[in-house]
Short mmCIF file of C-alpha atoms in Angstrom, two decimals:
data_model
loop_
_atom_site.label_atom_id
_atom_site.label_comp_id
_atom_site.label_asym_id
_atom_site.label_seq_id
_atom_site.Cartn_x
_atom_site.Cartn_y
_atom_site.Cartn_z
CA UNK A 13 -35.13 45.38 -64.80
CA UNK A 14 -36.96 42.04 -64.67
CA UNK A 15 -40.62 41.76 -65.44
CA UNK A 16 -42.96 41.76 -62.75
CA UNK A 17 -43.88 38.36 -61.46
CA UNK A 18 -47.52 37.17 -62.08
CA UNK A 19 -48.88 37.43 -58.50
CA UNK A 20 -51.90 35.30 -56.89
CA UNK A 21 -54.99 37.50 -56.25
CA UNK A 22 -56.85 37.51 -53.01
CA UNK A 23 -59.97 36.15 -54.92
CA UNK A 24 -57.34 32.96 -56.10
CA UNK A 25 -56.24 32.33 -52.72
CA UNK A 26 -59.98 32.39 -51.17
CA UNK A 27 -60.85 30.05 -53.79
CA UNK A 28 -57.78 27.76 -53.03
CA UNK A 29 -58.93 27.69 -49.29
CA UNK A 30 -62.61 26.99 -50.13
CA UNK A 31 -61.11 23.82 -52.26
CA UNK A 32 -58.43 22.68 -49.51
CA UNK A 33 -61.03 22.41 -46.80
CA UNK A 34 -64.00 21.29 -48.91
CA UNK A 35 -61.76 18.36 -49.80
CA UNK A 36 -61.46 17.67 -46.02
CA UNK A 37 -65.28 18.08 -45.19
CA UNK A 38 -64.27 21.33 -43.10
CA UNK A 39 -65.94 24.81 -43.39
CA UNK A 40 -64.51 27.44 -45.46
CA UNK A 41 -64.54 30.77 -43.81
CA UNK A 42 -62.46 33.78 -44.16
CA UNK A 43 -62.10 35.41 -41.02
CA UNK A 44 -59.60 38.29 -41.60
CA UNK A 45 -59.28 39.59 -45.17
CA UNK A 46 -57.11 42.54 -44.29
CA UNK A 47 -54.89 39.63 -42.77
CA UNK A 48 -54.68 38.02 -46.07
CA UNK A 49 -54.20 40.89 -47.95
CA UNK A 50 -51.38 41.81 -46.00
CA UNK A 51 -49.98 38.40 -46.46
CA UNK A 52 -50.57 38.31 -50.31
CA UNK A 53 -48.32 41.59 -50.35
CA UNK A 54 -45.49 40.44 -48.60
CA UNK A 55 -43.61 38.83 -51.62
CA UNK A 56 -44.42 41.79 -53.88
CA UNK A 57 -42.86 44.13 -51.04
CA UNK A 58 -39.60 41.53 -51.21
CA UNK A 59 -39.70 42.30 -54.87
CA UNK A 60 -40.06 45.85 -54.93
CA UNK A 61 -37.95 47.26 -51.97
CA UNK A 62 -35.40 44.60 -51.78
CA UNK A 63 -35.50 43.95 -55.32
CA UNK A 64 -35.21 40.01 -55.18
CA UNK A 65 -36.30 38.51 -58.28
CA UNK A 66 -35.82 34.77 -57.14
CA UNK A 67 -39.16 33.12 -57.55
CA UNK A 68 -38.04 30.52 -54.90
CA UNK A 69 -37.56 33.43 -52.42
CA UNK A 70 -40.95 35.10 -53.30
CA UNK A 71 -42.70 31.95 -53.10
CA UNK A 72 -41.44 31.22 -49.74
CA UNK A 73 -42.44 34.46 -48.28
CA UNK A 74 -45.98 33.83 -49.63
CA UNK A 75 -46.17 30.53 -48.13
CA UNK A 76 -44.87 31.71 -44.73
CA UNK A 77 -47.01 34.84 -44.79
CA UNK A 78 -50.41 33.37 -45.85
CA UNK A 79 -50.18 30.29 -43.36
CA UNK A 80 -48.77 33.06 -40.41
CA UNK A 81 -51.80 34.99 -41.15
CA UNK A 82 -54.59 32.86 -39.87
CA UNK A 83 -56.89 34.61 -42.19
CA UNK A 84 -59.09 31.32 -42.72
CA UNK A 85 -60.85 29.55 -39.95
CA UNK A 86 -59.33 26.26 -41.37
CA UNK A 87 -56.48 25.18 -43.95
CA UNK A 88 -54.11 28.06 -43.58
CA UNK A 89 -51.01 26.16 -44.37
CA UNK A 90 -52.66 24.04 -46.89
CA UNK A 91 -53.92 27.21 -48.65
CA UNK A 92 -50.43 28.89 -48.25
CA UNK A 93 -48.90 25.89 -49.89
CA UNK A 94 -51.36 25.67 -53.01
CA UNK A 95 -50.95 29.42 -53.47
CA UNK A 96 -47.37 29.24 -53.46
CA UNK A 97 -47.61 26.30 -55.95
CA UNK A 98 -49.54 28.44 -58.16
CA UNK A 99 -47.43 31.45 -57.85
CA UNK A 100 -44.58 29.29 -58.94
CA UNK A 101 -46.38 27.49 -61.68
CA UNK A 102 -47.70 30.75 -63.30
CA UNK A 103 -44.14 32.25 -63.20
CA UNK A 104 -42.94 29.28 -65.65
CA UNK A 105 -41.61 27.13 -62.87
CA UNK A 106 -42.88 24.04 -61.40
CA UNK A 107 -42.81 21.70 -58.14
CA UNK A 108 -41.43 18.30 -58.90
CA UNK A 109 -42.55 16.50 -55.77
CA UNK A 110 -42.45 12.76 -55.57
CA UNK A 111 -46.11 10.81 -55.98
CA UNK A 112 -46.20 10.35 -52.10
CA UNK A 113 -44.93 13.90 -51.09
CA UNK A 114 -45.57 13.07 -47.15
CA UNK A 115 -41.74 13.30 -45.93
CA UNK A 116 -40.85 16.67 -48.31
CA UNK A 117 -43.94 18.49 -47.09
CA UNK A 118 -43.33 17.34 -43.28
CA UNK A 119 -40.23 18.85 -43.90
CA UNK A 120 -41.66 22.34 -45.26
CA UNK A 121 -44.09 22.30 -42.20
CA UNK A 122 -41.05 22.20 -39.77
CA UNK A 123 -40.99 26.06 -40.30
CA UNK A 124 -44.16 26.11 -38.08
CA UNK A 125 -42.36 23.88 -35.14
CA UNK A 126 -39.32 26.05 -35.20
CA UNK A 127 -37.25 23.30 -37.16
CA UNK A 128 -36.83 25.30 -40.52
CA UNK A 129 -35.87 29.02 -40.84
CA UNK A 130 -37.26 31.17 -43.63
CA UNK A 131 -34.20 30.33 -45.36
CA UNK A 132 -34.83 26.82 -45.01
CA UNK A 133 -38.11 27.26 -46.56
CA UNK A 134 -36.34 28.85 -49.58
CA UNK A 135 -33.95 26.07 -49.83
CA UNK A 136 -36.86 23.78 -49.58
CA UNK A 137 -38.82 25.66 -52.66
CA UNK A 138 -35.37 25.47 -54.40
CA UNK A 139 -34.82 21.95 -54.28
CA UNK A 140 -38.46 21.14 -55.28
CA UNK A 141 -38.58 23.38 -57.99
CA UNK A 142 -37.98 22.65 -62.00
CA UNK A 143 -36.15 25.84 -62.94
CA UNK A 144 -38.16 28.67 -64.75
CA UNK A 145 -38.26 28.09 -68.43
CA UNK A 146 -37.15 24.40 -68.40
#
């Protein structure tokens, strides 16, 4: 059995939100701690119950779950992205986005407009991830 991934904690996700909204001058506020806790548990559930060990699958679930949770007053999608990137990094992989990642990130944001499926989000992470251990 593969070793359990290194998960992102709720305190870390809150800190990521504080940083991303602070950078744009917005006010940080955690409005639903339980929703955030549930969102952070989604990839763990995939890992345990579906036995999926693919870091891209788990990162995609983390990204979509946090963004959809609306746990914060502002910056939910940015926080979700930062949290997924941290999850990827702490598990020995990394994202390799271009210096100006506008178009790739816009493609990822298409998930929220129905232009990208959950599978498409997984594919996006696979496309931009440097494989673990490389």
